[in-house]
XYZ file of C-alpha atoms in Angstrom:
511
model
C 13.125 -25.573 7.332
C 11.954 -23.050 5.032
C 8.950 -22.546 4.112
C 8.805 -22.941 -0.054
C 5.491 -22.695 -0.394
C 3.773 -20.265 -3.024
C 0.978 -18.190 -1.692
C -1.495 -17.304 -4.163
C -3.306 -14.330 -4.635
C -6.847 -13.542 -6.775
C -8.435 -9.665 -7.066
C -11.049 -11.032 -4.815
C -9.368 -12.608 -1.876
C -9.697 -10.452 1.340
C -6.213 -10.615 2.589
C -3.144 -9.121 0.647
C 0.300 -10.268 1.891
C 1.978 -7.407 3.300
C 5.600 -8.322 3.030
C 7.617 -6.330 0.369
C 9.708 -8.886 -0.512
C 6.936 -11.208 -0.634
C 4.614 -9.025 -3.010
C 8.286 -8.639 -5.474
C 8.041 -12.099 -5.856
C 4.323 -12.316 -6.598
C 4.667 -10.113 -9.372
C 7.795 -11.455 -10.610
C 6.205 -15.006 -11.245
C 3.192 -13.252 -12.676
C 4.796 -11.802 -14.831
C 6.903 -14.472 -16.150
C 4.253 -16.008 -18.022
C 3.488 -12.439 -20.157
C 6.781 -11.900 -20.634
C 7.746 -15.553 -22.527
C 4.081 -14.970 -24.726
C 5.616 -11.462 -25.660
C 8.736 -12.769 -26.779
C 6.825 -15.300 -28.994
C 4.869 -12.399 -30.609
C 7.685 -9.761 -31.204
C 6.414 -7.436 -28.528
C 9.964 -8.036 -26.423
C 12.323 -5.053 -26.031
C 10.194 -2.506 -27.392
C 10.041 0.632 -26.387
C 7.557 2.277 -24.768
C 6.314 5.454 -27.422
C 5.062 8.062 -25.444
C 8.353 8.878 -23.689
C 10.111 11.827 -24.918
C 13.070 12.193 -26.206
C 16.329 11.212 -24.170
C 19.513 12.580 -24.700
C 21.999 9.288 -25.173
C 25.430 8.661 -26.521
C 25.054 8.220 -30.180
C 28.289 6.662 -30.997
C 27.990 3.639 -28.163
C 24.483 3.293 -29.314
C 25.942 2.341 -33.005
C 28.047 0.343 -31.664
C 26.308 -1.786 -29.271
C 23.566 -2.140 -32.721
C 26.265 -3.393 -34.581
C 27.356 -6.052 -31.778
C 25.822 -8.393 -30.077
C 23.420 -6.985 -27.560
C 24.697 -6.723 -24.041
C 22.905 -8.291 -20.663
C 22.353 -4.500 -19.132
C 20.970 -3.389 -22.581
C 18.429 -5.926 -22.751
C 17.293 -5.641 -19.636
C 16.508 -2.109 -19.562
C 14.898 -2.145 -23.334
C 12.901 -5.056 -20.834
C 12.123 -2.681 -18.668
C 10.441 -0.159 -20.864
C 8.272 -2.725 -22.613
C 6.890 -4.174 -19.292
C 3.919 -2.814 -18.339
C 3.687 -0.728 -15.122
C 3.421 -2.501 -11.355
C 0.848 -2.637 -9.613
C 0.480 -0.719 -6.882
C -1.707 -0.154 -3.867
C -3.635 2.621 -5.494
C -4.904 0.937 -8.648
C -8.239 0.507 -8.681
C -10.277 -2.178 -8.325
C -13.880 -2.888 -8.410
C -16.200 -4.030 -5.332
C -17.148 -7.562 -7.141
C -13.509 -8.618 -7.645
C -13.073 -7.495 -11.348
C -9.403 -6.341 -11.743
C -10.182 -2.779 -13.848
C -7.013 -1.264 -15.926
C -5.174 2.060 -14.338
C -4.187 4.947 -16.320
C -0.664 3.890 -16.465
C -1.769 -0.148 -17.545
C -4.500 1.678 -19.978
C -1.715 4.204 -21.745
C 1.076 1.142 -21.479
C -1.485 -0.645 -23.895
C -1.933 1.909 -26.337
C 1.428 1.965 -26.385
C 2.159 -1.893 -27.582
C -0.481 -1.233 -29.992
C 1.111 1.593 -31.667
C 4.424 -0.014 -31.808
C 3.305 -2.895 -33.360
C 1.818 -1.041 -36.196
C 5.416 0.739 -36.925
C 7.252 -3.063 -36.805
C 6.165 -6.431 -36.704
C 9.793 -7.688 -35.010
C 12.205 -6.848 -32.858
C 14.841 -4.277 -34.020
C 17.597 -5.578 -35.346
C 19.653 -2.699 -36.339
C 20.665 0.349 -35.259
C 17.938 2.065 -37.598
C 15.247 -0.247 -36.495
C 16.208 0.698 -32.626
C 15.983 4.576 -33.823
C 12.164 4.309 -35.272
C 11.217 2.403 -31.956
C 12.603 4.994 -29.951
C 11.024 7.836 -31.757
C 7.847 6.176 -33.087
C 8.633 7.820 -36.384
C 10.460 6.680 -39.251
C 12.453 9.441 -41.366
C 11.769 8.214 -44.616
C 8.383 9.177 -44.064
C 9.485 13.029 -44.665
C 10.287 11.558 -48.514
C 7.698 14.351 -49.665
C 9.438 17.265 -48.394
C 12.359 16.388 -50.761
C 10.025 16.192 -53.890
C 10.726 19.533 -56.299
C 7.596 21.929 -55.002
C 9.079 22.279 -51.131
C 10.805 25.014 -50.217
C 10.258 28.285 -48.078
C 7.180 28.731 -49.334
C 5.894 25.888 -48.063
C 7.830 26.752 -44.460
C 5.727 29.956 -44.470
C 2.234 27.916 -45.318
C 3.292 25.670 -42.796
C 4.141 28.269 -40.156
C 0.671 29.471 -39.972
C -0.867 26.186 -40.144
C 1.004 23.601 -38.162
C -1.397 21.178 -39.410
C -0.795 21.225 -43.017
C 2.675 19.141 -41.550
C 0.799 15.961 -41.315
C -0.463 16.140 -44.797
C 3.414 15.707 -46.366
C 4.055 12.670 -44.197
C 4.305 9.376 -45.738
C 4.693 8.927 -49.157
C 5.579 5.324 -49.944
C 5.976 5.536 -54.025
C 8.192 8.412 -54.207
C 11.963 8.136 -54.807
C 13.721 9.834 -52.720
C 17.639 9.605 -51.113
C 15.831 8.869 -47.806
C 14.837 5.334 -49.075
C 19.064 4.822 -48.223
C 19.080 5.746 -44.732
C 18.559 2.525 -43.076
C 21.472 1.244 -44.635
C 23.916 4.360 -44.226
C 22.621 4.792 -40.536
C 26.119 4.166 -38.199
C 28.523 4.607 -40.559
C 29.358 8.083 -40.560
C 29.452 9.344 -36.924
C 28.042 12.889 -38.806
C 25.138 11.315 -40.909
C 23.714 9.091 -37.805
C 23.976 12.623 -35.628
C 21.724 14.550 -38.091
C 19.764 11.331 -38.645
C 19.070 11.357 -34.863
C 18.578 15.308 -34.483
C 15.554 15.218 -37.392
C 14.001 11.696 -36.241
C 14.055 13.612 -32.089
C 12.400 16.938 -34.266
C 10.248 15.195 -35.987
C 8.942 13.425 -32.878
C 8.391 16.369 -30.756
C 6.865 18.132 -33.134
C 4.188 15.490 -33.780
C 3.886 14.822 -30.040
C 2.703 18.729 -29.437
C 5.056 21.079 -27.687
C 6.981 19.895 -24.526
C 10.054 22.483 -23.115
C 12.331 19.588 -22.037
C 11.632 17.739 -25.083
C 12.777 20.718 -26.907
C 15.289 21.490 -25.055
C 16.890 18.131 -25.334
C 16.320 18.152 -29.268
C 18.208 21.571 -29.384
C 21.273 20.070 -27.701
C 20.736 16.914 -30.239
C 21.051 19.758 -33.251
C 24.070 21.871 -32.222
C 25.819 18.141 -31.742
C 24.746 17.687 -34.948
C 25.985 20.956 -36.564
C 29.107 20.989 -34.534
C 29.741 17.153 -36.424
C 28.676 18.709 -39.822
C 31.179 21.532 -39.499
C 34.022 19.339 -38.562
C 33.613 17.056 -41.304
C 33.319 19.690 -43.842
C 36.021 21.098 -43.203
C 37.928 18.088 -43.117
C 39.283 17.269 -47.248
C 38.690 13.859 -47.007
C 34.999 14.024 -46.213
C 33.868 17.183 -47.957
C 33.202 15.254 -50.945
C 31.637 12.910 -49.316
C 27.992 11.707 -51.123
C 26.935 11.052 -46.899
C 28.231 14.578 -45.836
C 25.845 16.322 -48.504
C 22.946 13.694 -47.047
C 23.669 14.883 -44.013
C 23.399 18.874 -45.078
C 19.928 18.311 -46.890
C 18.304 16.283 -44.389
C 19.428 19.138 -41.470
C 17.183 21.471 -43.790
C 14.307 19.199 -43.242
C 15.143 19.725 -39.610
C 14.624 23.402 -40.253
C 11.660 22.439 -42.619
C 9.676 20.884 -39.126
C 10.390 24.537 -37.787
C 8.807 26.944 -39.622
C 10.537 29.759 -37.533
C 13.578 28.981 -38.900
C 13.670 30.015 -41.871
C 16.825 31.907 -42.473
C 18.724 28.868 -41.293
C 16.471 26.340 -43.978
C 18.312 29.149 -46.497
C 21.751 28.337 -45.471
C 21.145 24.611 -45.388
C 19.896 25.242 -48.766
C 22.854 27.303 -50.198
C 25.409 24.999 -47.933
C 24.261 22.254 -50.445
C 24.477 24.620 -52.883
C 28.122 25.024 -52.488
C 28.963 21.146 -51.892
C 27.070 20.182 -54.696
C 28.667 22.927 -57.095
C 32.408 21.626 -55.633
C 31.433 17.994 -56.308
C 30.579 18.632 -60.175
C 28.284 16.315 -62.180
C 30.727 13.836 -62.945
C 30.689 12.834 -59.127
C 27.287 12.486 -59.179
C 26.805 8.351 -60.492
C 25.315 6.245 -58.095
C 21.526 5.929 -57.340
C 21.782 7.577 -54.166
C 24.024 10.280 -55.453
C 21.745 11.277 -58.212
C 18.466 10.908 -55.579
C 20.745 14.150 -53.531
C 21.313 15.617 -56.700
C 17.013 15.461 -57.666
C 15.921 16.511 -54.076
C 18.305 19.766 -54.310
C 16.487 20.585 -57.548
C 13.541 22.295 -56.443
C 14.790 24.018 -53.302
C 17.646 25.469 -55.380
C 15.242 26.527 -58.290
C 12.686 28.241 -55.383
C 15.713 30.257 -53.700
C 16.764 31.706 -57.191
C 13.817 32.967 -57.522
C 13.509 34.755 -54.335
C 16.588 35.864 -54.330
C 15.779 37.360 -58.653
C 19.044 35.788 -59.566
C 19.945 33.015 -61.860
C 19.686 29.138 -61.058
C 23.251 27.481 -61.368
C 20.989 24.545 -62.698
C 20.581 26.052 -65.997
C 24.144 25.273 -67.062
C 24.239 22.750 -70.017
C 26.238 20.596 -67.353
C 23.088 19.897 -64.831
C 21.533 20.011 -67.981
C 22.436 17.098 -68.797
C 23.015 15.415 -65.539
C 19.042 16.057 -64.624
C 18.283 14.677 -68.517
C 20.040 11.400 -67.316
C 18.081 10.720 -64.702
C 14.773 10.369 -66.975
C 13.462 6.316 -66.317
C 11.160 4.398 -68.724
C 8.321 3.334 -66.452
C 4.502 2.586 -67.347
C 3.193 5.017 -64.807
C 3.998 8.983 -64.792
C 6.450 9.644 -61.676
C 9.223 11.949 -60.994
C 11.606 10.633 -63.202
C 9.372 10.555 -66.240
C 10.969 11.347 -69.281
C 7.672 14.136 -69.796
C 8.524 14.947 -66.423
C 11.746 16.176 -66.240
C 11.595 17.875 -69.474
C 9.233 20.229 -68.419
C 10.816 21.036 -64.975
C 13.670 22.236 -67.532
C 12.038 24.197 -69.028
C 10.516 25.826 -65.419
C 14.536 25.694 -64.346
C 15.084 28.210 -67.348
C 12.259 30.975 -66.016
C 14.828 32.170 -62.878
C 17.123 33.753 -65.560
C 14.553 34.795 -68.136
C 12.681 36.888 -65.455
C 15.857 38.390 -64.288
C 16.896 39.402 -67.944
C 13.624 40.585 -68.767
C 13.400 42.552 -66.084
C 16.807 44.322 -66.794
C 15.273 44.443 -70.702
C 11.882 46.259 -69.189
C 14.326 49.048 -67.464
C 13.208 52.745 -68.609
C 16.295 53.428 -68.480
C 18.248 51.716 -71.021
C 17.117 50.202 -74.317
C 18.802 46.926 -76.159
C 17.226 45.988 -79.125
C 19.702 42.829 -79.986
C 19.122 41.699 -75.955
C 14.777 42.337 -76.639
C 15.400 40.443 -79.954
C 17.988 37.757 -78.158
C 15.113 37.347 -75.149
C 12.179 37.442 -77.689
C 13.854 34.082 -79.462
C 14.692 32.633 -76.383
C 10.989 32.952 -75.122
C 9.718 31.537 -77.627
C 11.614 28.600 -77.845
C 11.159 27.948 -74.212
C 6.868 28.565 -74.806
C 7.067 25.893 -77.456
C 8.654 22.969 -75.755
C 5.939 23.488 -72.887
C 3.471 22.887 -74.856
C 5.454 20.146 -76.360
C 5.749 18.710 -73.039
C 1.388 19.030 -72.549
C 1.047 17.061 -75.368
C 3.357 14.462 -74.377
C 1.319 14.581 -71.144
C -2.048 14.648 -72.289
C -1.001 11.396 -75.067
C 0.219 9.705 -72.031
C -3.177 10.079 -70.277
C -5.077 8.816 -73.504
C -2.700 5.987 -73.696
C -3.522 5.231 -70.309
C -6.878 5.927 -70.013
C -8.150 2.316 -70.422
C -5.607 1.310 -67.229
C -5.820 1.183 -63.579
C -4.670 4.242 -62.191
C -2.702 4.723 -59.003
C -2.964 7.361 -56.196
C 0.640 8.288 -56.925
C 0.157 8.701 -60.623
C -3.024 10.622 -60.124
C -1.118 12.847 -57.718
C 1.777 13.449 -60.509
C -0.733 14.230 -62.982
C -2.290 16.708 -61.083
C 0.854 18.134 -60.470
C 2.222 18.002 -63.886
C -0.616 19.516 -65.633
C -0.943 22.644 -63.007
C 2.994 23.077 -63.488
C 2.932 23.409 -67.347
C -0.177 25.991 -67.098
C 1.954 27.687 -64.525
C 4.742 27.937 -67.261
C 2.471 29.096 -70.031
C 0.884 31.993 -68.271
C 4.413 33.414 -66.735
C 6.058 33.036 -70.669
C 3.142 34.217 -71.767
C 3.601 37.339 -69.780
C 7.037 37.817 -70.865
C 6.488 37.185 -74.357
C 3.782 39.756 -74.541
C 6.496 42.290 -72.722
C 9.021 41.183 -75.935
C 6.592 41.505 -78.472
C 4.330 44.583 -78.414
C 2.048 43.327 -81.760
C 1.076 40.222 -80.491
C 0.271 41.419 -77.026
C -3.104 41.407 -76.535
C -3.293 38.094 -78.196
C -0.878 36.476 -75.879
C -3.104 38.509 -72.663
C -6.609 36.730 -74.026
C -4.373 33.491 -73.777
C -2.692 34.208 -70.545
C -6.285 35.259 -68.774
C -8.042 32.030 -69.729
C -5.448 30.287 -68.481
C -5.492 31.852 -64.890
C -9.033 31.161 -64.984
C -8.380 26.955 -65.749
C -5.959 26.903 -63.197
C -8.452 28.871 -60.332
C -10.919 26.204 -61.752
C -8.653 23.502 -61.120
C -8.100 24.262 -57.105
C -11.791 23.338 -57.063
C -11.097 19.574 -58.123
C -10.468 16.397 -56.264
C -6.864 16.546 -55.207
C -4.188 14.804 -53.542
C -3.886 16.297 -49.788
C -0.632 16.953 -50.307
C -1.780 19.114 -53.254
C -1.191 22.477 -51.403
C 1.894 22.612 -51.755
C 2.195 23.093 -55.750
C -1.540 24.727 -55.501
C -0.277 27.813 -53.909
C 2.588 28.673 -56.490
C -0.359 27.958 -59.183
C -2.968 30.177 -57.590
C -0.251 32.875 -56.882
C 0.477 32.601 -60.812
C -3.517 33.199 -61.252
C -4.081 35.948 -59.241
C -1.183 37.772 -60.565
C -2.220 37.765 -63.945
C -5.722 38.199 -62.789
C -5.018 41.614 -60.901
C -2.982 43.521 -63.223
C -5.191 42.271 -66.208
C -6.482 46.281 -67.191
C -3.300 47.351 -68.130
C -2.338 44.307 -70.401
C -5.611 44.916 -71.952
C -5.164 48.446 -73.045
C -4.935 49.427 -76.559
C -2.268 51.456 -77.040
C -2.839 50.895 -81.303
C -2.530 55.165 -81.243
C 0.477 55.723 -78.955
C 4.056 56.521 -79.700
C 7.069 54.030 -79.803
C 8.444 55.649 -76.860
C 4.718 55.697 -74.897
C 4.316 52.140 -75.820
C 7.716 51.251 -74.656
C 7.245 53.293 -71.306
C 3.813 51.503 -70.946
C 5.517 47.984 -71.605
C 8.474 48.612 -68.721
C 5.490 49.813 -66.236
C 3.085 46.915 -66.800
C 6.374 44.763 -66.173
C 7.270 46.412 -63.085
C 3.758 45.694 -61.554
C 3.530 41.938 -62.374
C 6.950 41.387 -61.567
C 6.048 42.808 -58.004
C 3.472 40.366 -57.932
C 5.461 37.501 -58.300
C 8.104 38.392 -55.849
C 5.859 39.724 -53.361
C 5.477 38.404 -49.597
């Protein structure tokens, strides 16, 4: 007969059944008891965070997410939130107290963390991707807001740090709010999807050469799906084929050494945007694509000294459509937007006052046509700081969120940003009023130095650097704006005028 007995086993008892077979089972039943309590809490199936990366097959993946989950798949996502076995080399102390082994201790911190990304199990494909990565993508909302672009690639290439400052940003509207939904739909979208959420991991995790080796292989199956589908008619115009070429530059964006290939991301969207029109552009998450490309586009036109394609009347209009009605002041506020228009038009006034300031050649209609322009342009900024500072009166009696404090900041530092720049250029247009327009320019430099020393956002950097850049500009080639010239000739003054341009432009554009 056999014997059916159980034989128990405590930390302090002084002999430890030696059979195999016989310890398998022991563990087995002790185990049953933790695993029915974790299935009660939501701890079941997760996955274990500190693993790296592993190359799987996307498309099955989707599929089994979308199905009902499979007896082999649940037993291995078992597997990885068990804890580790015991084994005859975990420790234990002399008086019989069980004491936790590394593996046990890091298997813990593990749970933990998971169940601060999720409080239940994942039930979609989406859900399965943030437990496998510990890192949700719509946390990268901020590097789709209007100040990121290379700068920011360069800040954040000589501080890696600066990374974890843009992550997380609940409030903020952004097209990545729409991912959980779109995820497994569009065989290119979930590749790209899985390529940044892999990058994004690795990167936080610290470096790792098979970690990066695997994400590399994740990207070119990524690009190679991007390619195909854009050349395919069908899916070029496809709202989830430009999602998919934006959120690859944030892929570049987590690599700082990349940036020639964040450009052609940048200019690929460009392109599909540009073929797509406004009149394509209508749903929510269509006009979200639409606001992230904004800034990026606006920042590359301006490195590159040629014109924004954003200026037309037609994205005119289609950015002016986008303004909301809300209490607080966010992205979409009418104030907002307005201003950033005006900011849109400075790519093509600095390249035509720059061909104005040539030695060379001399247009009086195109000096008087700029001059007009200019001015126009100067007075709806201010326009937009006094909406902005009778929304802060209006408001000052209110609660006040982080978010709203953050877009005020922001706001405020972009219009003085404006003003000094316009100032600049009106003072190149207008010889009389010149050294009235450099008194104005200077003390604004000086507010906006003064305002890198307030409380700010931590985020702040990232608009703080094109503001101080502004300053010190108009800081260092203050002597020859300030020179009285009251005595010279038309042609010295005019000479003197294409010079002074010439330097500050320099400064603008430089490294």
């Amino acid at each position: 007969m056999a014997d059916t007995s159980f034989p128990f086993i405590v930390s302090s008892g002084p002999k430890v059944p030696r059979d195999p077979a016989l310890r398998t089972l022991i563990r087995k039943q002790a185990m049953k008891d933790v695993g029915i309590a974790r299935k009660k809490r939501g701890g079941h199936g997760r996955v274990n965070l500190r693993q790296h990366p592993t190359e799987e097959d996307t498309n099955a993946q989707n599929e089994a997410s979308t199905s009902s989950s499979s007896t082999d798949s649940s037993t291995t996502s078992s597997a990885k939130s068990t804890p580790p076995e015991d084994t005859d080399t975990d420790a234990t102390s002399t008086d019989g107290q069980l004491v936790l082994a590394g593996q046990t201790h890091d298997w813990l911190c593990d749970q933990v963390l998971t169940a601060s990304l999720s409080n239940r199990n994942p039930s979609s494909g989406f859900d399965k991707l943030r437990m496998k990565y510990g890192f949700d993508v719509r946390d990268l909302s901020l590097l789709t807001s209007f100040n990121v672009g290379q700068s920011t690639m360069y800040a954040i290439s000589e501080t890696p740090e600066l990374l974890i400052t843009l992550l997380g940003c609940p409030d903020m509207q952004s097209y990545l709010q729409f991912i959980p939904s779109r995820y497994g739909h569009k065989p290119y979208l979930t590749a790209v999807v899985d390529c940044v959420s892999a990058k994004a991991h690795s990167r936080l995790r610290g470096p790792n050469v098979n970690c990066d080796a695997i994400v590399m292989r994740m990207y070119a199956k990524a690009l190679a799906s991007l390619q195909e589908a854009i050349a395919c008619e069908d899916s070029s115009m496809d709202a989830d084929l430009l999602c998919a070429i934006q959120m690859l530059s944030l892929h570049e964006m987590l690599d700082p050494q990349r940036a020639a290939a964040y450009t052609h991301h940048i200019n690929g969207s460009a392109l599909v945007i540009k073929k797509r029109t406004p009149a394509r552009f209508k749903t929510e998450f269509e006009k979200l694509l639409f606001h992230s490309s904004i800034g990026p586009a606006f920042t590359n036109a301006l490195y590159k000294e040629e014109r924004c394609y954003l200026e037309d009347p037609e994205w005119m209009r289609l950015y002016e459509s986008m303004i909301q009605e809300t209490p607080g002041l966010t992205d979409r506020s009418e104030v907002v937007i307005r201003l950033r228009m005006r900011m849109l038009s400075l790519a093509s006034m600095l390249v035509d006052t720059t061909r104005a300031m040539d030695p060379d050649t001399f247009d009086e209609g195109l000096l008087l046509v700029l001059e007009l322009k200019c001015r126009q342009i100067h007075k709806e900024i201010l326009e937009c700081l006094e909406d902005y500072k009778a929304h802060v009166v209006r408001m000052s009696m209110a609660p006040v969120s982080h978010s709203e404090l953050a877009t005020r900041r922001e706001v405020f530092g972009t219009a003085l940003e404006c003003l000094c720049v316009y100032k600049r250029i009106l003072a190149s247009l207008c010889e009389p009023e010149r050294l009235r327009l450099e008194n104005e320019a200077q003390a604004i430099a000086k507010l906006l130095l003064d305002l890198q020393d307030q409380p700010a956002p931590r985020h702040s950097w990232v608009y703080a650097a094109h503001e101080k850049g502004v300053a010190a500009s108009i800081q260092a080639t203050a002597e020859a704006w300030e020179e009285d010239l009251s005595h010279a000739t038309f042609q010295e003054k005019r000479l003197a005028a294409c010079a002074r341009w010439k330097e500050f432009n320099s400064y603008l554009h430089g490294p």
